[in-house]
Coordinates of C-alpha atoms in Angstrom, one line a residue:
M1 CA 153.0 334.0 168.8
G2 CA 149.3 333.7 168.6
S3 CA 147.0 334.9 171.2
P4 CA 146.0 332.3 173.9
E5 CA 142.3 333.1 173.0
E6 CA 142.6 331.7 169.4
P7 CA 142.1 328.0 170.2
W8 CA 138.9 329.1 172.0
E9 CA 137.6 331.1 169.0
A10 CA 138.5 328.1 166.7
R11 CA 136.5 325.8 169.0
V12 CA 133.6 328.2 168.9
R13 CA 133.6 328.6 165.0
L14 CA 133.7 324.8 164.4
P15 CA 130.3 324.0 166.0
Q16 CA 129.0 327.1 164.2
L17 CA 130.1 325.7 160.8
R18 CA 128.6 322.4 161.6
L19 CA 125.3 324.0 162.5
D20 CA 125.3 326.0 159.3
E21 CA 125.9 322.8 157.3
L22 CA 123.1 321.1 159.2
L23 CA 120.8 324.0 158.6
E24 CA 121.7 324.0 154.9
E25 CA 121.1 320.3 154.7
L26 CA 117.8 320.7 156.5
Q27 CA 116.8 323.5 154.1
A28 CA 117.7 321.3 151.1
R29 CA 115.6 318.5 152.4
L30 CA 112.8 320.8 153.1
D31 CA 113.1 322.2 149.6
A32 CA 113.2 318.6 148.2
A33 CA 110.1 317.7 150.3
R34 CA 108.3 320.8 149.2
G35 CA 109.3 320.0 145.6
T36 CA 108.1 316.4 146.0
R37 CA 104.9 317.7 147.5
D38 CA 104.4 320.1 144.7
R39 CA 105.1 317.4 142.1
V40 CA 102.7 315.0 143.8
H41 CA 100.1 317.7 143.8
S42 CA 100.8 318.4 140.1
L43 CA 100.5 314.7 139.4
L44 CA 97.2 314.5 141.2
E45 CA 95.9 317.5 139.3
A46 CA 97.0 315.9 136.0
V47 CA 95.3 312.6 136.9
L48 CA 92.1 314.5 137.8
S49 CA 92.3 316.6 134.6
V50 CA 92.8 313.6 132.4
G51 CA 90.1 311.6 134.1
R52 CA 87.5 314.3 133.4
E53 CA 87.8 314.0 129.6
L54 CA 85.2 311.9 127.9
E55 CA 86.1 312.8 124.3
L56 CA 88.9 310.4 123.2
E57 CA 90.8 312.9 121.1
Q58 CA 90.7 315.6 123.8
A59 CA 91.7 313.0 126.5
L60 CA 94.8 312.0 124.4
R61 CA 95.7 315.7 124.1
S62 CA 95.3 316.3 127.8
I63 CA 97.5 313.3 128.6
V64 CA 100.4 314.5 126.4
E65 CA 100.2 318.0 127.7
A66 CA 100.2 316.9 131.3
A67 CA 103.2 314.6 130.7
A68 CA 105.2 317.5 129.3
V69 CA 104.5 319.7 132.3
L70 CA 105.1 317.0 134.9
V71 CA 108.7 316.1 133.8
D72 CA 109.5 319.6 132.5
A73 CA 110.1 318.4 128.9
E74 CA 110.2 320.7 125.9
Y75 CA 108.7 318.1 123.5
A76 CA 106.1 315.4 124.2
A77 CA 104.1 313.0 122.1
L78 CA 101.6 310.2 122.4
G79 CA 101.8 307.5 119.7
V80 CA 98.7 305.3 119.2
I81 CA 99.6 301.8 118.1
G82 CA 97.7 300.5 115.1
P83 CA 95.6 297.3 114.8
D84 CA 98.6 295.4 113.5
G85 CA 100.5 296.1 116.7
K86 CA 103.6 297.0 114.8
R87 CA 103.3 300.6 113.8
L88 CA 101.7 303.9 114.9
S89 CA 98.3 304.8 113.6
A90 CA 98.1 308.3 115.2
F91 CA 100.5 310.7 116.7
H92 CA 99.7 313.6 119.1
T93 CA 102.4 316.1 119.9
V94 CA 103.2 319.1 122.1
G95 CA 106.0 321.6 121.6
V96 CA 106.1 321.3 117.8
T97 CA 104.2 324.0 115.8
E98 CA 101.9 323.2 112.9
Q99 CA 104.4 324.9 110.5
Q100 CA 107.2 322.6 111.8
I101 CA 104.9 319.5 111.4
G102 CA 104.1 320.6 107.8
R103 CA 107.8 320.8 107.0
I104 CA 108.7 317.5 108.7
G105 CA 105.9 315.7 106.7
H106 CA 104.0 312.5 107.6
F107 CA 103.9 311.6 111.3
P108 CA 106.2 308.8 112.5
E109 CA 105.1 305.2 111.9
G110 CA 107.2 303.6 114.6
H111 CA 110.7 303.1 113.4
G112 CA 113.9 303.6 115.5
I113 CA 113.5 304.5 119.2
L114 CA 109.7 304.9 118.9
G115 CA 109.6 301.3 117.5
E116 CA 111.8 300.1 120.3
L117 CA 108.9 300.9 122.8
I118 CA 106.4 299.1 120.5
R119 CA 108.6 296.0 120.4
R120 CA 109.5 296.2 124.1
P121 CA 106.7 297.9 126.1
E122 CA 108.8 298.9 129.1
P123 CA 110.0 302.4 130.4
L124 CA 113.1 303.6 128.5
R125 CA 115.4 306.4 129.6
L126 CA 118.3 307.7 127.4
G127 CA 120.9 310.4 127.9
K128 CA 121.5 310.7 124.1
I129 CA 119.1 309.3 121.6
S130 CA 121.7 308.9 118.8
E131 CA 123.8 306.5 120.9
H132 CA 121.1 303.8 121.2
P133 CA 121.5 300.9 118.7
A134 CA 117.9 301.3 117.6
S135 CA 118.3 305.0 116.8
Y136 CA 116.9 305.6 113.3
G137 CA 117.7 309.2 112.9
F138 CA 115.4 312.2 112.3
P139 CA 113.8 313.4 109.1
P140 CA 114.8 316.8 107.5
N141 CA 113.5 319.9 109.4
H142 CA 113.1 317.9 112.6
P143 CA 114.1 319.8 115.8
P144 CA 117.2 318.4 117.5
M145 CA 116.5 316.0 120.4
N146 CA 118.9 314.3 122.7
T147 CA 117.5 313.2 126.1
F148 CA 114.6 310.8 126.0
L149 CA 112.0 309.2 128.3
G150 CA 109.3 306.8 127.1
V151 CA 106.7 304.7 128.9
P152 CA 103.9 302.5 127.6
I153 CA 100.2 303.2 128.2
R154 CA 98.1 300.0 128.9
V155 CA 94.4 299.7 128.6
R156 CA 93.0 296.5 130.1
D157 CA 96.3 294.7 129.8
Q158 CA 96.8 295.7 126.2
V159 CA 99.3 298.3 125.1
F160 CA 97.3 301.2 123.7
G161 CA 100.3 303.4 122.8
N162 CA 103.4 305.1 124.2
L163 CA 104.3 308.4 125.8
Y164 CA 107.5 309.9 124.4
L165 CA 109.3 312.9 126.2
T166 CA 112.4 314.6 124.9
E167 CA 114.7 317.5 125.8
K168 CA 114.3 318.1 129.6
R169 CA 114.5 321.8 130.1
G170 CA 117.7 323.3 131.5
G171 CA 119.8 320.7 129.8
A172 CA 119.3 318.1 132.6
Q173 CA 118.8 314.4 132.3
F174 CA 115.5 312.6 132.9
D175 CA 115.9 310.7 136.3
E176 CA 114.2 307.9 138.1
E177 CA 111.7 310.2 139.7
D178 CA 110.7 311.5 136.2
E179 CA 110.2 307.9 135.1
S180 CA 108.1 307.1 138.2
V181 CA 105.9 310.2 137.8
L182 CA 105.4 309.4 134.1
S183 CA 104.6 305.8 134.7
T184 CA 102.0 306.8 137.3
L185 CA 100.4 309.2 134.8
A186 CA 100.4 306.4 132.2
V187 CA 98.3 304.2 134.5
A188 CA 95.8 307.0 135.0
A189 CA 95.9 307.7 131.2
G190 CA 95.0 304.0 130.5
V191 CA 91.9 304.4 132.7
A192 CA 90.9 307.7 131.1
I193 CA 91.4 306.3 127.6
D194 CA 89.3 303.2 128.5
N195 CA 86.5 305.5 129.8
A196 CA 86.7 307.7 126.8
R197 CA 86.5 304.7 124.5
L198 CA 83.4 303.3 126.3
Y199 CA 81.8 306.7 126.1
E200 CA 82.6 307.0 122.4
E201 CA 81.2 303.6 121.7
S202 CA 78.0 304.3 123.5
R203 CA 77.6 307.6 121.6
L204 CA 78.3 305.8 118.4
R205 CA 75.7 303.2 119.1
E206 CA 73.2 305.9 119.9
R207 CA 73.9 307.7 116.5
W208 CA 73.5 304.4 114.6
L209 CA 70.2 303.7 116.3
R210 CA 68.9 307.2 115.5
A211 CA 70.0 306.8 111.9
N212 CA 68.4 303.4 111.7
A213 CA 65.1 304.9 113.1
E214 CA 65.3 307.8 110.6
I215 CA 65.8 305.4 107.6
T216 CA 63.1 303.0 108.8
H217 CA 60.6 306.0 109.1
T218 CA 61.6 307.1 105.5
L219 CA 61.1 303.5 104.2
M220 CA 57.7 303.1 105.9
S221 CA 56.6 306.6 104.7
G222 CA 57.0 305.4 101.1
G223 CA 60.3 307.3 100.3
E224 CA 61.7 306.8 96.9
R225 CA 64.7 304.5 96.4
G226 CA 67.1 307.3 95.5
A227 CA 66.1 309.4 98.5
V228 CA 66.5 306.4 100.9
L229 CA 69.9 305.4 99.4
G230 CA 71.1 309.0 99.7
L231 CA 70.0 309.1 103.3
I232 CA 71.8 305.9 104.0
A233 CA 75.0 307.0 102.3
D234 CA 75.0 310.4 104.0
R235 CA 74.4 309.1 107.5
A236 CA 77.1 306.4 107.1
R237 CA 79.5 309.1 105.9
E238 CA 78.8 311.4 108.8
I239 CA 78.9 308.7 111.5
T240 CA 82.1 307.0 110.3
G241 CA 83.9 310.3 109.6
A242 CA 84.2 309.6 105.9
A243 CA 84.8 312.4 103.4
L244 CA 83.2 310.5 100.5
A245 CA 80.4 307.9 100.2
L246 CA 79.5 306.1 96.9
V247 CA 76.7 303.7 96.1
A248 CA 77.5 301.5 93.1
M249 CA 75.0 299.2 91.4
P250 CA 75.6 296.4 88.8
V251 CA 74.8 297.4 85.2
Q252 CA 72.4 294.9 83.7
D253 CA 73.8 292.3 81.3
T254 CA 77.4 293.5 81.9
D255 CA 80.3 292.8 84.3
S256 CA 80.4 296.5 85.5
F257 CA 79.1 298.8 88.1
A258 CA 77.7 302.3 87.8
V259 CA 78.0 304.8 90.6
E260 CA 74.4 305.8 91.1
L261 CA 74.9 308.0 94.1
A262 CA 77.9 310.0 95.5
V263 CA 77.9 312.4 98.4
G264 CA 80.8 314.3 100.0
T265 CA 84.2 315.5 98.7
A266 CA 84.4 315.8 94.9
A267 CA 81.2 313.8 94.6
D268 CA 80.6 315.1 91.0
R269 CA 83.8 313.4 89.8
H270 CA 82.4 309.9 90.8
R271 CA 78.7 310.2 90.0
G272 CA 77.8 308.0 87.0
L273 CA 81.3 306.5 86.8
V274 CA 81.4 302.9 85.4
I275 CA 83.7 300.5 87.3
P276 CA 84.7 297.0 86.2
R277 CA 83.9 294.2 88.4
E278 CA 87.2 292.4 87.8
G279 CA 90.1 293.7 89.8
S280 CA 88.3 296.6 91.5
L281 CA 87.7 297.2 95.2
I282 CA 83.9 297.5 94.7
G283 CA 83.9 294.3 92.6
E284 CA 85.9 292.4 95.2
A285 CA 83.4 293.3 97.9
F286 CA 80.4 292.4 95.7
V287 CA 81.8 289.0 94.6
S288 CA 83.0 288.0 98.1
G289 CA 80.0 289.3 99.9
M290 CA 82.3 290.6 102.6
P291 CA 83.5 294.1 103.5
V292 CA 86.9 294.9 101.9
T293 CA 89.2 297.6 103.2
S294 CA 92.0 299.7 101.7
T295 CA 94.6 301.7 103.7
D296 CA 95.1 304.2 100.8
V297 CA 92.8 304.3 97.8
L298 CA 95.1 306.7 96.1
H299 CA 97.8 304.0 95.7
D300 CA 95.5 301.0 95.6
E301 CA 95.6 299.0 92.3
R302 CA 92.0 297.9 92.9
V303 CA 90.9 301.5 92.4
S304 CA 91.3 301.2 88.6
S305 CA 89.2 304.1 87.4
A306 CA 91.2 307.4 87.5
P307 CA 92.9 307.3 90.9
S308 CA 93.3 311.1 90.7
R309 CA 89.6 311.3 91.5
F310 CA 90.6 310.3 95.1
A311 CA 93.2 313.0 95.6
G312 CA 93.4 313.9 99.3
L313 CA 91.7 310.7 100.3
G314 CA 93.1 307.6 102.0
P315 CA 91.5 304.8 104.0
A316 CA 88.4 303.2 102.5
V317 CA 86.0 300.3 103.0
A318 CA 83.6 298.7 100.5
V319 CA 80.5 297.0 102.0
P320 CA 78.2 294.9 99.9
I321 CA 74.5 295.8 100.0
G322 CA 72.4 292.9 101.0
T323 CA 72.8 289.5 102.8
D324 CA 74.0 286.1 102.0
S325 CA 70.5 284.7 102.0
G326 CA 68.8 287.5 100.1
G327 CA 71.7 288.1 97.6
F328 CA 73.7 291.3 97.0
R329 CA 72.4 294.3 95.0
G330 CA 75.3 296.7 95.1
V331 CA 78.2 298.2 97.1
V332 CA 78.6 301.1 99.5
L333 CA 82.1 302.7 99.4
L334 CA 83.2 305.0 102.2
V335 CA 86.5 306.9 102.0
R336 CA 88.3 309.0 104.7
E337 CA 90.7 311.8 104.2
T338 CA 94.5 311.1 104.0
G339 CA 96.0 310.6 107.4
R340 CA 92.8 309.4 109.1
T341 CA 92.7 306.0 110.8
V342 CA 91.8 302.9 108.8
F343 CA 88.3 301.4 109.1
S344 CA 88.3 299.0 112.0
G345 CA 85.9 296.2 113.0
K346 CA 84.0 298.6 115.2
D347 CA 83.4 300.8 112.2
I348 CA 82.5 298.0 109.8
E349 CA 80.1 296.0 111.9
P350 CA 77.3 298.6 112.0
L351 CA 77.9 299.3 108.4
K352 CA 76.8 295.8 107.6
G353 CA 73.4 296.5 109.2
F354 CA 73.2 299.8 107.2
A355 CA 74.0 297.9 104.0
A356 CA 71.2 295.4 104.8
Q357 CA 68.8 298.4 105.2
A358 CA 69.9 299.6 101.8
A359 CA 68.9 296.3 100.3
I360 CA 65.5 296.6 102.0
A361 CA 65.1 300.0 100.5
M362 CA 65.8 298.7 97.1
E363 CA 63.5 295.7 97.6
L364 CA 60.7 297.9 98.8
A365 CA 61.2 300.3 95.9
E366 CA 61.2 297.5 93.4
R367 CA 58.0 296.0 94.9
R368 CA 56.4 299.4 94.9
A369 CA 57.4 299.9 91.2
D370 CA 56.1 296.4 90.4
A371 CA 52.8 297.2 92.1
E372 CA 52.5 300.4 90.2
E373 CA 53.3 298.7 86.9
V374 CA 50.7 296.0 87.7
A375 CA 48.2 298.7 88.4
V376 CA 49.0 300.4 85.1
L377 CA 48.7 297.1 83.2
K378 CA 45.4 296.3 84.9
D379 CA 44.2 299.7 83.9
R380 CA 45.3 299.2 80.4
D381 CA 43.5 295.8 80.2
R382 CA 40.4 297.5 81.5
I383 CA 40.6 300.3 78.9
A384 CA 41.3 297.7 76.2
R385 CA 38.4 295.5 77.3
D386 CA 36.0 298.5 77.4
L387 CA 37.2 299.7 74.0
H388 CA 36.7 296.2 72.6
D389 CA 33.4 295.4 74.3
L390 CA 31.8 298.8 74.2
A391 CA 33.3 301.2 71.7
I392 CA 34.1 298.8 68.8
Q393 CA 30.7 296.9 69.1
R394 CA 28.8 300.2 69.0
L395 CA 30.8 301.5 66.1
F396 CA 30.4 298.3 64.3
A397 CA 26.6 298.4 64.9
T398 CA 26.5 302.0 63.8
G399 CA 28.3 301.0 60.6
M400 CA 25.9 298.2 59.9
T401 CA 22.9 300.5 60.5
L402 CA 24.3 303.1 58.1
Q403 CA 25.1 300.4 55.5
S404 CA 21.6 299.1 55.7
A405 CA 20.1 302.6 55.6
G406 CA 22.2 303.4 52.5
R407 CA 20.0 301.1 50.4
F408 CA 17.0 303.3 51.0
I409 CA 18.8 306.6 50.0
E410 CA 18.0 307.5 46.4
H411 CA 20.0 310.7 46.2
P412 CA 23.5 309.8 44.8
E413 CA 25.5 312.3 46.8
A414 CA 23.8 311.4 50.1
S415 CA 24.4 307.7 49.4
E416 CA 28.0 308.3 48.6
R417 CA 28.5 310.2 51.9
V418 CA 27.0 307.3 53.8
V419 CA 29.3 304.9 52.2
R420 CA 32.3 307.1 53.1
A421 CA 31.1 307.3 56.6
V422 CA 30.9 303.5 56.8
D423 CA 34.5 303.3 55.5
D424 CA 35.6 305.8 58.1
L425 CA 34.0 303.8 60.8
D426 CA 35.8 300.7 59.6
E427 CA 39.1 302.6 59.6
T428 CA 38.3 303.9 63.1
I429 CA 37.7 300.3 64.3
K430 CA 41.1 299.3 62.9
I431 CA 42.8 302.2 64.7
I432 CA 41.1 301.2 68.0
R433 CA 42.1 297.6 67.6
S434 CA 45.7 298.7 67.0
T435 CA 45.5 300.8 70.1
I436 CA 44.1 297.8 72.1
F437 CA 47.0 295.6 70.9
G438 CA 49.5 298.3 72.0
L439 CA 47.9 298.6 75.4
R440 CA 48.1 294.8 75.9
S441 CA 51.8 294.6 74.8
R442 CA 54.9 295.7 76.7
E443 CA 57.1 297.6 74.3
G444 CA 60.8 296.8 74.4
A445 CA 60.4 293.8 76.8
G446 CA 63.7 292.0 77.3
E447 CA 65.8 294.6 75.5
A448 CA 69.0 295.9 77.1
G449 CA 69.0 299.5 78.3
L450 CA 71.2 302.2 76.9
R451 CA 73.6 302.0 79.9
A452 CA 74.3 298.3 79.2
R453 CA 74.7 298.9 75.5
V454 CA 77.3 301.6 76.1
V455 CA 79.2 299.5 78.6
R456 CA 79.3 296.6 76.1
V457 CA 80.6 298.8 73.3
V458 CA 83.3 300.3 75.5
G459 CA 84.3 296.8 76.7
D460 CA 84.6 295.5 73.2
A461 CA 86.6 298.5 72.1
A462 CA 89.0 298.2 75.0
V463 CA 90.4 295.0 73.5
V464 CA 91.3 296.9 70.3
I465 CA 92.4 300.1 71.9
G466 CA 94.7 298.4 74.4
F467 CA 93.3 300.1 77.5
A468 CA 90.0 300.5 79.3
P469 CA 88.4 303.9 78.7
S470 CA 86.9 305.7 81.7
V471 CA 83.1 305.8 81.5
R472 CA 80.6 308.0 83.4
M473 CA 76.8 308.2 82.8
E474 CA 74.6 310.9 84.4
G475 CA 71.0 311.9 84.4
L476 CA 68.0 310.3 82.8
V477 CA 69.9 308.0 80.4
E478 CA 67.5 305.1 80.7
T479 CA 64.2 307.0 80.8
R480 CA 64.5 310.0 78.5
V481 CA 66.4 308.6 75.5
P482 CA 64.1 306.9 72.9
R483 CA 65.3 303.7 71.1
E484 CA 65.9 305.5 67.8
I485 CA 68.2 308.1 69.4
A486 CA 69.9 305.3 71.5
D487 CA 70.7 303.4 68.3
H488 CA 72.4 306.4 66.7
L489 CA 74.3 307.3 69.9
V490 CA 75.7 303.7 70.2
A491 CA 76.8 303.8 66.6
V492 CA 78.5 307.2 67.1
L493 CA 80.3 305.9 70.2
S494 CA 81.5 302.8 68.4
E495 CA 82.8 305.0 65.5
A496 CA 84.6 307.4 67.9
L497 CA 86.3 304.5 69.7
T498 CA 87.3 303.0 66.4
N499 CA 88.9 306.3 65.4
I500 CA 90.8 306.4 68.7
A501 CA 92.1 302.8 68.1
R502 CA 93.1 303.6 64.5
H503 CA 94.4 307.1 64.5
A504 CA 94.8 308.7 67.9
C505 CA 97.8 306.9 69.4
A506 CA 96.3 307.6 72.8
D507 CA 96.8 305.9 76.2
R508 CA 93.7 307.4 77.9
A509 CA 90.1 308.1 76.9
D510 CA 87.2 309.4 78.9
I511 CA 83.5 308.9 77.9
V512 CA 80.7 310.9 79.5
L513 CA 77.1 310.2 78.6
S514 CA 74.5 312.6 80.1
A515 CA 70.7 313.1 79.6
D516 CA 68.2 315.5 80.9
S517 CA 64.7 316.6 79.9
Q518 CA 66.0 318.6 76.9
Q519 CA 68.9 316.7 75.3
V520 CA 71.3 313.7 75.4
R521 CA 75.0 314.5 75.2
L522 CA 77.9 312.1 74.4
T523 CA 81.4 313.4 75.1
V524 CA 84.5 311.4 74.1
T525 CA 87.9 312.8 75.0
D526 CA 91.4 311.3 74.4
N527 CA 95.0 312.4 74.9
G528 CA 96.2 311.3 71.4
V529 CA 97.7 313.2 68.5
G530 CA 94.5 315.1 67.6
I531 CA 92.7 315.3 64.2
P532 CA 95.2 315.7 61.3
A533 CA 94.3 318.4 58.8
D534 CA 94.7 316.1 55.8
G535 CA 93.1 313.0 57.5
R536 CA 90.1 311.1 56.2
R537 CA 86.8 312.5 57.5
S538 CA 84.2 309.9 56.4
G539 CA 83.6 308.7 59.9
L540 CA 83.2 312.2 61.3
R541 CA 80.8 313.1 58.4
N542 CA 78.7 310.1 59.3
M543 CA 78.5 311.1 62.9
A544 CA 77.6 314.7 62.0
E545 CA 74.9 313.4 59.6
R546 CA 73.4 311.3 62.3
A547 CA 73.2 314.4 64.6
R548 CA 71.6 316.5 61.8
Q549 CA 68.9 313.8 61.2
L550 CA 67.9 314.2 64.8
D551 CA 68.2 318.1 64.8
G552 CA 71.4 317.9 66.8
E553 CA 75.1 318.8 66.3
L554 CA 78.6 317.3 66.3
E555 CA 81.3 319.5 67.9
L556 CA 85.0 318.8 67.7
D557 CA 87.9 320.3 69.5
S558 CA 91.6 319.4 69.0
P559 CA 94.0 321.8 70.9
P560 CA 97.5 322.4 69.7
D561 CA 99.1 320.4 72.5
G562 CA 97.3 317.2 71.4
G563 CA 94.2 315.3 72.2
T564 CA 90.6 315.4 70.8
T565 CA 87.2 316.2 72.4
L566 CA 84.2 315.0 70.5
V567 CA 80.7 316.2 71.6
W568 CA 77.6 314.7 69.9
W569 CA 74.3 315.9 71.2
V570 CA 70.6 315.8 70.1
P571 CA 67.4 316.9 71.6
V572 CA 65.1 314.4 73.2
P573 CA 61.3 314.5 72.7
A574 CA 59.2 316.3 75.4
E575 CA 57.3 314.1 77.8

């Protein structure tokens, strides 16, 4: 039998157990309250931290880092929705190393679960990503992910992007409180992004204004056209974050453009390049008179001239130089690196003003050149008039005086010398009259320049060859190559292209024409069968003879793996 005291002890222990349970429950609630307090405190700190950022890229980085800390997620990302509203244009991540990103490849574009939030901008919580109907799977080398929490970020009632959180630490599931905290952060993020955008736009306007002032000062100071265009291209490249800037101008009497100026990545590959108007990005912008964009120049059919020149580059915009009322004079092409955002309306609008300034630069340069030419012509007219009215009349009078005086000279030798002197004066008068005629005429007026002649020859040959050769012209092609040398050079180019059409069996040819103060050089390269040892050489002999006549040389190279490189060069007269 039990002791009579046992019921009493049991009654004492029961309230004690209930008290322990109540204390434990109280402790749990205190811990939960403390945890909620700490989480709210962390959320407030995150909101303040995000709100302090004014640089957009840094603000986005701070947002995604704060999101990962607040919900204790191993991986976090912020996807920016592109202008089309259907795919992601940028992706900022936390938890994935640069090496992992490199192995995974291109950032997501918005398929699967990521696209689900784009299509339906509402909070989404998943216990296992793969079980959702929209699950698209992961690319190779992607870390495993199961739990998921995503919320949209709105900026002024428009969805800017989405926050994606995966793999809550400790193997737990994301709960309603996580969703509530992340949604609160998304609201603060929208405000921070809007502020950063406004700040960025104000700074961008300030940079454009400074650049405009710099260009206007250069124009008013009498800067040369090339220097002003270079300044415009360089400033446009810097402000828009482009890696490459080109300025292409129409080649006279042809349907082609020549790249007069190139700055930035691999600029030497593009400088002097000849681009057809038909079917090209630059030609489309020039003909339409409107900016034309490309999401990826490397795979754009409108970039017809050697796409490999744009390796590592992606988004581009071509802006015509000029206005509808004043006409268009050329095109500015800006290209960003691969992976950068496409050119938006905010980028393009100030570029139009810049392009209009480029047209003003050209107009001023042409007017300045015209004024200088008029001054030279006026000076020539004055010299010709003075020679005619003063020098010739005095020489003629001197000749008449000597001729009259000769009748009074009795010594035969002296008389003969006077007659010779009179003849010399007549010859001198003829020379001066010829000089006057030369001063009053404009040599070569109306004739096409060497650039246009080369482009026409290549265009005619393309029909026979079956493809359009790549053409690049550099240096003082128009100003340092005399007409005689230009005629020989055009004939050599025509013969070289004819040989490619008849014998090379090539599907690619590159032509480079360069001139400096010492020589002009023509290089024609093809990827054909090379020069056969027993082939006819009459055309090559003619090209070599033309070079020798002008104290130049013809050089040929045909490597064993095929192809031919022809180099024809001659010296140019000193200025």
